[in-house]
Coordinates of C-alpha atoms and ligand atoms in Angstrom, one line a residue:
Chain A
X10 CA 34.3 44.5 -51.9
X11 CA 34.6 43.0 -48.6
X12 CA 35.4 39.1 -49.0
X13 CA 34.4 37.1 -45.6
X14 CA 35.4 34.1 -43.8
X15 CA 39.1 34.3 -45.2
X16 CA 41.9 32.3 -43.9
X17 CA 45.0 33.7 -43.1
X18 CA 48.0 31.9 -44.6
X19 CA 50.3 32.9 -41.7
X20 CA 50.6 30.6 -39.2
X21 CA 49.1 27.4 -37.9
X22 CA 46.5 29.0 -36.3
X23 CA 44.8 29.2 -39.8
X24 CA 42.1 31.9 -38.5
X25 CA 39.7 31.7 -40.9
X26 CA 37.2 34.8 -40.0
X27 CA 39.3 37.4 -41.9
X28 CA 37.8 40.0 -43.9
X29 CA 39.4 41.1 -46.7
X30 CA 38.6 44.4 -48.7
X31 CA 39.3 44.4 -52.1
X32 CA 39.2 47.2 -55.1
X33 CA 40.4 46.6 -58.6
X34 CA 42.2 43.4 -57.5
X35 CA 44.2 45.4 -54.6
X36 CA 44.2 44.7 -51.2
X37 CA 43.0 47.5 -49.3
X38 CA 41.9 46.5 -45.9
X39 CA 42.3 43.7 -43.6
X40 CA 39.6 43.1 -40.7
X41 CA 40.0 40.6 -37.7
X42 CA 43.6 39.6 -38.5
X43 CA 46.5 40.2 -36.0
X44 CA 49.7 42.3 -36.9
X45 CA 51.2 39.2 -38.5
X46 CA 48.6 39.0 -41.1
X47 CA 48.0 42.4 -41.8
X48 CA 51.4 42.4 -42.8
X49 CA 51.0 39.5 -45.2
X50 CA 47.8 40.5 -47.0
X51 CA 49.2 44.2 -47.3
X52 CA 52.9 43.7 -48.1
X53 CA 53.4 45.1 -51.5
X54 CA 57.0 44.3 -52.2
X55 CA 56.8 40.9 -54.6
X56 CA 59.2 40.1 -57.3
X57 CA 57.3 40.6 -60.9
X58 CA 59.6 38.4 -62.8
X59 CA 62.4 35.5 -61.9
X60 CA 65.6 36.9 -61.8
X61 CA 69.4 35.5 -62.2
X62 CA 72.5 36.1 -60.5
X63 CA 74.9 37.7 -62.5
X64 CA 78.8 39.2 -61.5
X65 CA 77.9 41.3 -58.9
X66 CA 74.0 41.6 -59.3
X67 CA 70.9 40.6 -60.8
X68 CA 69.3 40.3 -64.2
X69 CA 65.4 39.7 -65.4
X70 CA 64.8 37.1 -66.9
X71 CA 61.8 35.0 -67.8
X72 CA 60.0 32.1 -66.5
X73 CA 60.7 29.4 -69.4
X74 CA 64.4 30.3 -68.8
X75 CA 64.2 29.7 -65.1
X76 CA 62.1 26.6 -65.1
X77 CA 64.7 25.3 -67.8
X78 CA 67.6 26.3 -65.3
X79 CA 66.1 24.7 -62.4
X80 CA 64.9 21.7 -64.5
X81 CA 68.7 21.5 -65.6
X82 CA 69.7 21.5 -62.4
X83 CA 67.9 18.8 -60.7
X84 CA 68.6 16.2 -63.3
X85 CA 72.3 16.6 -63.6
X86 CA 72.9 16.9 -59.7
X87 CA 74.0 13.4 -57.8
X88 CA 72.3 14.4 -54.3
X89 CA 70.0 17.4 -55.0
X90 CA 67.8 18.8 -51.5
X91 CA 64.3 20.2 -52.2
X92 CA 63.6 22.3 -49.1
X93 CA 61.0 24.4 -47.6
X94 CA 57.4 23.4 -48.3
X95 CA 55.8 24.6 -45.2
X96 CA 54.8 27.9 -46.9
X97 CA 52.8 26.4 -50.0
X98 CA 49.8 24.5 -50.4
X99 CA 49.4 20.6 -50.7
X100 CA 48.8 20.2 -53.9
X101 CA 52.2 21.8 -54.7
X102 CA 53.9 19.6 -52.0
X103 CA 52.7 16.3 -53.7
X104 CA 54.5 17.4 -56.7
X105 CA 57.7 18.1 -54.8
X106 CA 57.7 14.5 -53.5
X107 CA 57.2 13.4 -57.0
X108 CA 60.3 15.2 -58.4
X109 CA 62.4 14.3 -55.5
X110 CA 61.4 10.4 -56.3
X111 CA 61.9 11.1 -59.8
X112 CA 65.6 12.6 -59.2
X113 CA 66.6 10.4 -56.4
X114 CA 67.2 13.6 -53.8
X115 CA 66.3 14.7 -50.6
X116 CA 63.1 16.3 -49.7
X117 CA 62.5 18.1 -46.3
X118 CA 60.5 20.8 -44.6
X119 CA 61.1 23.1 -42.1
X120 CA 59.7 20.5 -39.8
X121 CA 63.2 19.9 -38.7
X122 CA 64.0 22.9 -37.4
X123 CA 61.0 23.3 -35.8
X124 CA 58.8 20.6 -34.7
X125 CA 60.9 17.7 -36.0
X126 CA 61.5 16.5 -32.6
X127 CA 57.9 16.3 -31.7
X128 CA 57.3 13.9 -34.6
X129 CA 60.0 11.9 -33.2
X130 CA 58.7 11.8 -29.9
X131 CA 55.5 11.1 -31.1
X132 CA 57.0 8.3 -33.3
X133 CA 58.0 6.4 -30.0
X134 CA 54.8 7.1 -27.6
X135 CA 51.9 8.3 -29.6
X136 CA 49.9 12.0 -29.5
X137 CA 47.2 12.3 -27.3
X138 CA 45.9 15.0 -29.5
X139 CA 42.3 16.8 -30.1
X140 CA 40.7 19.7 -32.4
X141 CA 41.4 23.3 -31.3
X142 CA 37.9 22.9 -31.3
X143 CA 37.5 20.9 -28.3
X144 CA 39.9 22.9 -26.4
X145 CA 37.9 26.3 -27.6
X146 CA 34.7 24.3 -25.8
X147 CA 35.8 22.1 -23.1
X148 CA 39.2 23.4 -21.6
X149 CA 39.1 24.5 -18.5
X150 CA 43.1 24.4 -17.7
X151 CA 45.7 25.3 -20.8
X152 CA 49.4 24.8 -20.3
X153 CA 51.5 26.9 -22.9
X154 CA 55.0 25.5 -22.5
X155 CA 58.1 26.9 -24.2
X156 CA 56.2 29.0 -26.5
X157 CA 55.0 32.7 -26.7
X158 CA 51.7 32.7 -28.5
X159 CA 50.9 36.2 -28.0
X160 CA 53.9 37.3 -30.5
X161 CA 54.1 33.9 -32.3
X162 CA 50.3 33.1 -32.9
X163 CA 48.8 36.2 -31.9
X164 CA 44.9 35.1 -32.2
X165 CA 45.4 31.2 -30.8
X166 CA 44.3 32.9 -27.1
X167 CA 41.4 34.8 -28.1
X168 CA 40.0 31.9 -30.7
X169 CA 40.6 29.0 -28.7
X170 CA 41.6 29.5 -24.9
X171 CA 42.0 32.3 -22.5
X172 CA 39.5 34.8 -24.4
X173 CA 37.3 32.4 -26.3
X174 CA 33.6 31.5 -25.4
X175 CA 33.4 28.0 -24.8
X176 CA 29.8 25.8 -24.9
X177 CA 30.5 24.3 -21.8
X178 CA 32.1 26.9 -19.9
X179 CA 29.6 29.2 -18.6
X180 CA 32.0 32.2 -18.0
X181 CA 35.1 30.9 -20.1
X182 CA 37.6 33.9 -19.2
X183 CA 37.0 33.2 -15.4
X184 CA 36.7 29.4 -15.8
X185 CA 39.6 28.7 -17.4
X186 CA 43.2 28.4 -15.7
X187 CA 45.9 29.5 -17.8
X188 CA 49.5 28.2 -16.7
X189 CA 52.6 29.3 -18.6
X190 CA 55.5 27.3 -18.4
X191 CA 59.2 29.7 -19.7
X192 CA 62.5 30.5 -19.4
X193 CA 61.6 34.1 -20.1
X194 CA 58.4 36.0 -18.6
X195 CA 56.9 36.4 -22.0
X196 CA 54.4 38.7 -22.6
X197 CA 52.0 35.5 -22.7
X198 CA 53.3 35.0 -19.4
X199 CA 52.3 38.2 -18.0
X200 CA 48.6 37.4 -18.7
X201 CA 48.8 34.1 -17.3
X202 CA 47.1 32.7 -14.2
X203 CA 50.4 30.9 -12.9
X204 CA 53.7 31.4 -14.3
X205 CA 56.2 29.0 -14.0
X206 CA 59.8 30.1 -14.4
X207 CA 62.4 27.3 -15.2
X208 CA 66.3 27.5 -15.6
X209 CA 66.9 27.1 -19.3
X210 CA 67.2 23.6 -20.1
X211 CA 65.5 22.5 -17.2
X212 CA 62.0 21.0 -18.9
X213 CA 63.0 17.6 -18.9
X214 CA 63.6 17.9 -15.0
X215 CA 60.7 19.5 -14.2
X216 CA 58.4 17.3 -16.3
X217 CA 59.7 14.4 -14.3
X218 CA 59.4 15.8 -11.1
X219 CA 55.5 17.1 -12.2
X220 CA 54.7 13.0 -13.7
X221 CA 56.4 12.0 -9.9
X222 CA 53.8 14.3 -7.7
X223 CA 51.0 12.7 -10.0
X224 CA 51.9 9.8 -9.3
X225 CA 52.0 9.9 -5.7
X226 CA 56.0 10.3 -5.1
X227 CA 56.0 13.9 -4.5
X228 CA 58.1 13.3 -1.4
X229 CA 61.1 12.4 -3.8
X230 CA 61.3 15.8 -5.2
X231 CA 63.7 17.8 -3.9
X232 CA 62.4 21.7 -2.8
X233 CA 63.7 23.1 -5.9
X234 CA 63.7 21.3 -9.4
X235 CA 65.5 23.8 -12.0
X236 CA 64.4 27.0 -10.0
X237 CA 60.7 25.8 -9.5
X238 CA 59.8 25.7 -5.5
X239 CA 57.9 22.2 -5.2
X240 CA 55.2 23.7 -3.7
X241 CA 54.6 25.5 -6.9
X242 CA 54.8 22.1 -9.0
X243 CA 52.5 20.4 -6.3
X244 CA 50.1 23.3 -6.9
X245 CA 50.1 22.8 -10.5
X246 CA 49.4 19.2 -10.2
X247 CA 46.7 19.7 -8.1
X248 CA 45.2 22.2 -10.7
X249 CA 45.5 20.0 -13.4
X250 CA 43.6 17.2 -11.5
X251 CA 40.8 18.8 -10.7
X252 CA 40.4 20.0 -14.4
X253 CA 37.5 18.9 -16.1
X254 CA 39.7 19.0 -19.4
X255 CA 43.2 20.1 -19.8
X256 CA 45.1 21.0 -22.8
X257 CA 48.7 21.5 -23.2
X258 CA 50.0 23.2 -26.1
X259 CA 54.2 23.2 -26.4
X260 CA 56.7 25.1 -28.5
X261 CA 60.1 25.4 -29.6
X262 CA 61.1 26.2 -26.3
X263 CA 60.6 22.3 -25.8
X264 CA 61.9 20.8 -29.1
X265 CA 65.0 23.4 -29.7
X266 CA 66.2 22.9 -25.7
X267 CA 68.4 20.5 -24.5
X268 CA 66.7 16.8 -24.4
X269 CA 65.2 18.0 -27.6
X270 CA 62.6 15.1 -28.5
X271 CA 63.1 13.3 -24.9
X272 CA 61.4 16.6 -23.6
X273 CA 58.6 16.2 -26.1
X274 CA 58.3 12.4 -24.9
X275 CA 58.4 13.2 -21.3
X276 CA 55.3 15.8 -21.9
X277 CA 53.8 13.5 -23.6
X278 CA 53.9 11.4 -20.8
X279 CA 53.0 13.5 -18.3
X280 CA 49.5 14.3 -20.3
X281 CA 49.3 10.3 -20.4
X282 CA 49.8 10.6 -16.5
X283 CA 47.1 12.8 -16.1
X284 CA 44.7 11.1 -18.3
X285 CA 44.6 8.5 -15.7
X286 CA 42.9 11.0 -13.3
X287 CA 41.1 13.4 -15.9
X288 CA 41.2 14.1 -19.8
X289 CA 44.4 16.2 -20.9
X290 CA 45.5 16.9 -24.5
X291 CA 48.6 18.2 -26.0
X292 CA 49.2 19.8 -29.1
X293 CA 52.2 21.1 -30.5
X294 CA 52.2 25.0 -31.4
X295 CA 53.3 24.2 -35.6
X296 CA 54.6 28.1 -36.8
X297 CA 54.0 28.2 -40.7
X298 CA 50.8 28.2 -42.0
X299 CA 51.1 24.7 -43.6
X300 CA 54.2 23.0 -42.4
X301 CA 51.6 20.6 -40.7
X302 CA 50.1 19.9 -44.6
X303 CA 53.8 18.9 -45.6
X304 CA 54.4 16.4 -43.0
X305 CA 50.7 14.8 -43.7
X306 CA 51.7 15.0 -47.4
X307 CA 54.8 13.3 -47.1
X308 CA 53.7 10.8 -44.8
X309 CA 50.3 9.5 -47.1
X310 CA 53.1 9.5 -50.1
X311 CA 56.1 8.0 -48.6
X312 CA 55.4 6.6 -45.4
X313 CA 57.3 9.4 -43.5
X314 CA 56.9 13.2 -42.2
X315 CA 60.0 14.9 -43.0
X316 CA 63.5 14.5 -43.8
X317 CA 63.1 11.8 -46.5
X318 CA 65.9 10.6 -48.9
X319 CA 65.0 9.0 -52.1
X320 CA 68.9 7.9 -53.1
X321 CA 68.2 4.2 -52.8
X322 CA 65.5 4.3 -54.9
X323 CA 63.2 3.8 -52.2
X324 CA 62.3 6.5 -49.4
X325 CA 64.3 6.3 -46.5
X326 CA 64.3 8.7 -43.5
X327 CA 66.7 8.7 -40.4
X328 CA 66.5 12.8 -39.3
X329 CA 70.2 13.9 -38.2
X330 CA 71.3 12.1 -41.3
X331 CA 68.8 13.0 -43.8
X332 CA 67.7 16.3 -42.4
X333 CA 68.5 19.7 -44.0
X334 CA 70.4 21.1 -41.6
X335 CA 72.8 18.3 -41.6
X336 CA 72.9 17.5 -45.4
X337 CA 74.2 21.2 -45.7
X338 CA 76.5 21.2 -42.4
X339 CA 78.3 18.3 -44.2
X340 CA 78.2 20.0 -47.7
X341 CA 76.6 16.7 -49.2
X342 CA 74.0 18.2 -51.7
X343 CA 75.4 19.5 -54.7
X344 CA 72.1 21.3 -55.8
X345 CA 69.3 23.0 -53.7
X346 CA 65.7 23.9 -54.8
X347 CA 63.7 25.6 -51.8
X348 CA 60.7 26.9 -51.6
X349 CA 58.3 28.5 -49.3
X350 CA 60.9 28.8 -46.8
X351 CA 64.0 31.2 -46.0
X352 CA 66.7 29.2 -44.5
X353 CA 69.4 31.9 -45.8
X354 CA 67.5 33.6 -42.4
X355 CA 66.7 30.4 -40.0
X356 CA 70.1 28.2 -40.4
X357 CA 72.7 28.3 -38.6
X358 CA 75.6 29.9 -41.2
X359 CA 77.7 26.9 -41.6
X360 CA 74.5 25.5 -43.8
X361 CA 74.0 29.1 -45.8
X362 CA 77.8 29.2 -46.3
X363 CA 77.0 26.1 -48.6
X364 CA 74.0 27.2 -50.4
X365 CA 76.8 29.9 -52.2
X366 CA 78.6 27.1 -53.0
X367 CA 76.5 25.2 -55.2
X368 CA 73.4 25.7 -57.6
X369 CA 70.5 26.9 -55.7
X370 CA 67.0 28.2 -56.8
X371 CA 64.5 29.6 -54.6
X372 CA 60.7 29.8 -55.2
X373 CA 59.1 32.5 -53.2
X374 CA 57.0 35.4 -54.0
X375 CA 59.4 38.1 -52.1
X376 CA 63.5 38.9 -51.8
X377 CA 64.5 36.9 -48.8
X378 CA 67.7 36.1 -47.1
X379 CA 68.0 33.2 -49.5
X380 CA 67.7 35.2 -52.6
X381 CA 71.0 36.6 -51.7
X382 CA 72.1 32.5 -51.8
X383 CA 70.2 32.1 -55.3
X384 CA 71.5 31.6 -58.8
X385 CA 67.8 31.9 -59.5
X386 CA 64.6 33.7 -58.0
X387 CA 61.4 32.4 -59.1
X388 CA 58.4 34.5 -58.2
X389 CA 54.9 32.9 -57.7
X390 CA 51.3 34.1 -56.4
X391 CA 50.9 33.4 -53.0
X392 CA 48.8 31.2 -51.8
X393 CA 45.6 32.3 -49.5
X394 CA 46.0 35.7 -51.4
X395 CA 46.5 34.9 -55.2
X396 CA 46.6 31.3 -55.6
X397 CA 44.4 28.5 -53.7
X398 CA 45.2 25.3 -52.0
X399 CA 44.9 22.8 -49.2
X400 CA 46.2 23.5 -46.0
X401 CA 46.4 21.7 -42.4
X402 CA 46.0 23.6 -39.1
X403 CA 48.3 23.0 -36.1
X404 CA 45.9 20.3 -35.3
X405 CA 45.8 18.6 -38.0
X406 CA 42.4 19.6 -39.7
X407 CA 42.2 20.7 -43.6
X408 CA 41.1 23.8 -45.0
X409 CA 40.6 25.0 -48.8
X410 CA 42.7 28.4 -48.5
X411 CA 40.9 31.0 -51.3
X412 CA 42.4 33.2 -53.1
X413 CA 41.0 36.7 -52.6
X414 CA 42.4 38.8 -55.9
X415 CA 43.2 37.1 -59.5
X416 CA 47.1 36.2 -60.0
X417 CA 49.0 37.9 -62.3
X418 CA 51.9 35.3 -61.7
X419 CA 51.4 31.7 -61.8
X420 CA 51.2 29.4 -58.6
X421 CA 53.3 27.3 -56.7
X422 CA 51.4 24.1 -58.2
X423 CA 51.7 25.8 -61.9
X424 CA 55.6 26.2 -61.7
X425 CA 56.4 22.8 -60.1
X426 CA 54.2 21.1 -62.5
X427 CA 55.8 22.6 -65.5
X428 CA 59.1 21.4 -63.9
X429 CA 58.0 17.9 -63.3
X430 CA 56.6 17.5 -66.6
X431 CA 59.9 18.4 -68.7
X432 CA 61.6 16.3 -65.8
X433 CA 59.8 13.5 -67.1
X434 CA 60.2 14.4 -71.0
X435 CA 63.7 14.4 -70.1
X436 CA 63.6 10.8 -68.9
X437 CA 61.6 9.6 -71.3
X438 CA 58.6 8.7 -68.8
Chain B
X2 CA 81.6 37.7 -19.5
X3 CA 80.0 34.4 -20.4
X4 CA 76.2 34.2 -21.3
X5 CA 73.5 31.6 -22.4
X6 CA 72.0 32.9 -26.1
X7 CA 68.1 31.7 -26.6
X8 CA 66.7 32.8 -29.5
X9 CA 63.2 33.0 -30.8
X10 CA 60.4 34.7 -32.4
X11 CA 59.5 38.2 -31.9
X12 CA 56.3 40.1 -32.9
X13 CA 58.9 42.6 -34.8
X14 CA 60.8 40.2 -36.5
X15 CA 57.2 38.1 -37.4
X16 CA 56.1 41.1 -39.0
X17 CA 58.9 41.5 -41.4
X18 CA 59.1 37.7 -42.3
X19 CA 58.0 39.0 -45.8
X20 CA 59.9 42.2 -45.9
X21 CA 63.3 40.9 -44.6
X22 CA 65.3 43.8 -46.9
X23 CA 63.7 46.2 -44.7
X24 CA 65.9 48.3 -42.0
X25 CA 63.4 47.3 -39.3
X26 CA 64.0 43.6 -40.0
X27 CA 68.1 43.9 -39.5
X28 CA 67.4 46.8 -36.5
X29 CA 65.3 43.8 -34.6
X30 CA 67.2 41.0 -35.3
X31 CA 70.6 42.7 -34.7
X32 CA 69.2 43.4 -31.0
X33 CA 70.7 41.8 -28.0
X34 CA 68.1 42.0 -25.3
X35 CA 70.2 41.6 -21.8
X36 CA 68.9 42.2 -18.2
X37 CA 69.9 45.6 -17.1
X38 CA 72.0 44.3 -13.9
X39 CA 74.1 42.0 -16.5
X40 CA 74.6 45.4 -18.9
X41 CA 75.7 46.9 -15.4
X42 CA 78.1 44.3 -14.7
X43 CA 79.6 44.7 -18.1
X44 CA 80.1 48.5 -17.5
X45 CA 77.6 49.2 -20.2
X46 CA 74.8 51.9 -21.3
X47 CA 71.5 50.5 -23.3
X48 CA 72.4 51.3 -27.0
X49 CA 75.7 50.3 -26.6
X50 CA 77.0 47.8 -29.1
X51 CA 78.5 44.2 -27.7
X52 CA 80.5 41.8 -29.4
X53 CA 78.7 38.3 -29.1
X54 CA 81.0 35.4 -29.7
X55 CA 80.6 31.5 -29.8
X56 CA 82.2 28.4 -30.7
X57 CA 82.0 29.5 -34.1
X58 CA 81.8 33.0 -34.9
X59 CA 81.2 36.5 -33.8
X60 CA 79.0 39.1 -34.3
X61 CA 77.9 42.7 -33.3
X62 CA 74.6 43.6 -31.5
X63 CA 72.9 46.4 -30.0
X64 CA 71.9 46.0 -26.5
X65 CA 68.5 46.8 -25.1
X66 CA 67.3 46.4 -21.1
X67 CA 64.7 43.6 -20.3
X68 CA 63.9 42.6 -17.2
X69 CA 62.0 39.4 -18.7
X70 CA 65.2 37.4 -19.0
X71 CA 67.2 35.7 -16.2
X72 CA 70.7 37.3 -15.4
X73 CA 73.5 35.5 -17.3
X74 CA 70.6 35.1 -20.5
X75 CA 70.8 36.8 -23.5
X76 CA 67.4 36.6 -26.2
X77 CA 68.0 37.8 -30.0
X78 CA 65.1 37.6 -32.0
X79 CA 65.3 35.0 -35.0
X80 CA 67.5 35.8 -38.1
X81 CA 70.6 35.9 -39.9
X82 CA 72.2 37.7 -37.0
X83 CA 71.8 35.0 -34.3
X84 CA 72.2 31.9 -36.9
X85 CA 75.6 33.8 -37.5
X86 CA 77.0 32.4 -34.5
X87 CA 74.7 29.3 -34.1
X88 CA 76.8 26.1 -34.4
X89 CA 75.0 23.4 -36.8
X90 CA 75.8 20.4 -35.1
X91 CA 72.3 18.9 -34.2
X92 CA 73.6 15.8 -32.3
X93 CA 71.8 13.6 -34.8
X94 CA 68.4 14.7 -34.2
X95 CA 68.4 17.5 -37.4
X96 CA 67.8 20.2 -34.9
X97 CA 70.6 22.8 -33.7
X98 CA 70.8 24.2 -30.3
X99 CA 68.9 27.3 -31.3
X100 CA 68.1 27.8 -28.1
X101 CA 71.0 27.5 -25.9
X102 CA 74.3 28.4 -26.9
X103 CA 77.4 29.3 -24.4
X104 CA 78.3 32.8 -25.9
X105 CA 81.1 35.2 -24.8
X106 CA 80.2 39.5 -24.5
X107 CA 82.5 42.2 -24.5
X108 CA 82.1 45.8 -25.3
X109 CA 82.6 46.9 -28.8
X110 CA 82.5 50.6 -30.6
X111 CA 82.4 48.5 -34.1
X112 CA 79.1 49.4 -35.9
X113 CA 76.4 46.6 -36.6
X114 CA 76.3 44.6 -39.6
X115 CA 73.4 44.9 -42.0
X116 CA 71.5 41.7 -43.2
X117 CA 72.8 42.1 -46.7
X118 CA 76.5 42.8 -45.5
X119 CA 76.1 38.8 -43.4
X120 CA 75.1 37.4 -46.3
X121 CA 77.7 38.9 -48.9
X122 CA 80.3 37.8 -46.2
X123 CA 79.7 33.9 -46.9
X124 CA 79.2 34.3 -50.4
X125 CA 76.1 35.9 -51.3
X126 CA 74.8 38.8 -53.3
X127 CA 72.4 41.2 -52.3
X128 CA 69.0 42.1 -53.4
X129 CA 68.3 45.6 -53.1
X130 CA 65.7 46.8 -56.2
X131 CA 62.9 47.0 -53.9
Ligands
SF4_5 S1 46.9 34.3 -35.6 FE1 48.2 33.3 -36.9 S2 46.5 32.9 -38.7 FE2 45.6 34.4 -37.3 S3 45.5 36.0 -38.2 FE3 47.4 35.8 -36.5 S4 48.9 35.3 -38.4 FE4 46.6 34.5 -39.3

């Protein structure tokens, strides 16, 4: 049986046109998905039972034991960290915030190691954004800055930009100009109309130079800025000013390099400047399929988008102090629950080392690098495959991800709901 | 020789996100992409191993020629190998410097570790039942 209009729970594009062939509650094929979607839907190596670390190995335990272990761990801890959340649906994220408030812990999502700096910049100067549908139908100039969609969001260009038909564009492929700004000549750079290669760490200077040219102060610019000739910068500004609708997409090449959130602030201010001449928008290329959802859920529940500390009994937010990397590097937390992410693979070694020193529980369908650092791992159904819930696309549009097969394991919401009920009971609430 | 280490997504790394115990994940994330002329300067051939050292440790990687890079920069797909040598300070932003770490490269005949070896070195326990 073919299931149509299935949403892909891998990256922030949340493509909603996949066709999944299902037979006997097994997935046999994926149509329309990219190679990342195929790998996710066709993956067969899931854990089937919770596991507990023993001396030199692992043993299977049942759900009751695993949930009890986690509840005791969180209730006993003085400063528990509840991290991850980008690989699960909104309903589970909600329970996570309630649990965190109950134990006075810290809750943070993978945002702090992807677009956290973008949020800091948006809090300073606002976000002139739009939905991807607007970009698809209107944008005649698209700028990808510090991102490589062909490898990280493989269908972004075919669904929303370069190769997508647009309602207000006669021949979208010919009428759209694509500019790529990067330190590497990536696959994406090779298919662009214009590639701007900047020196590592030169983003802030190049953004400032573009702003100066837009303002008519181009004569102040030296002949080359961070390896980019002035003539190329002037050409790009002309192209942008002539555009009917411009869209900037940016990735971790801006958020992770020198300058961090100041780079993003500068990019937003460039978009602001260009919008005095034409219409321009800017959108972060969110990585995990529901990382944006974690920011939405945390914000509507606590007032803050990530890195929230409840130890004072109220929500407190100070990235750099209350963000997961800093908490772990300072060896501040004394227990950690990780759901829907893999800090074992993606955090600096010093942070991962601390996970081995404290009780750690991982809630994830498959063994990951973080499994190695866990005391207990609880496998769950995969949202979008055998569990359903709400997710937010990179432009902030919410979707309901559906299940395509019947679950054999509990969902994140069920496991967390059970934990939260037991925690409330233990606290007499 | 001194280089700047850049890390990020690659499509092979992405395909293995939920299959991290596979050899392919270890292979991809322990690859050091480097400009061919830089490799020549190091007096090395593609495929030979380098020891990459930052202020907080070192790791052995396999070299692969890559002309997409400017000279003086190496690229390692994000994962446990790159993170083995990435410092944890965040300049009070919550975000470490994942993309511009000064490193030193030197030829080595040592073997690469596997992803599980690295985790065990820092107190983890491999899970290899799959
Ligand atoms: S681009 Fe992203 S959401 Fe779309 S199919 Fe590929 S991985 Fe899935």
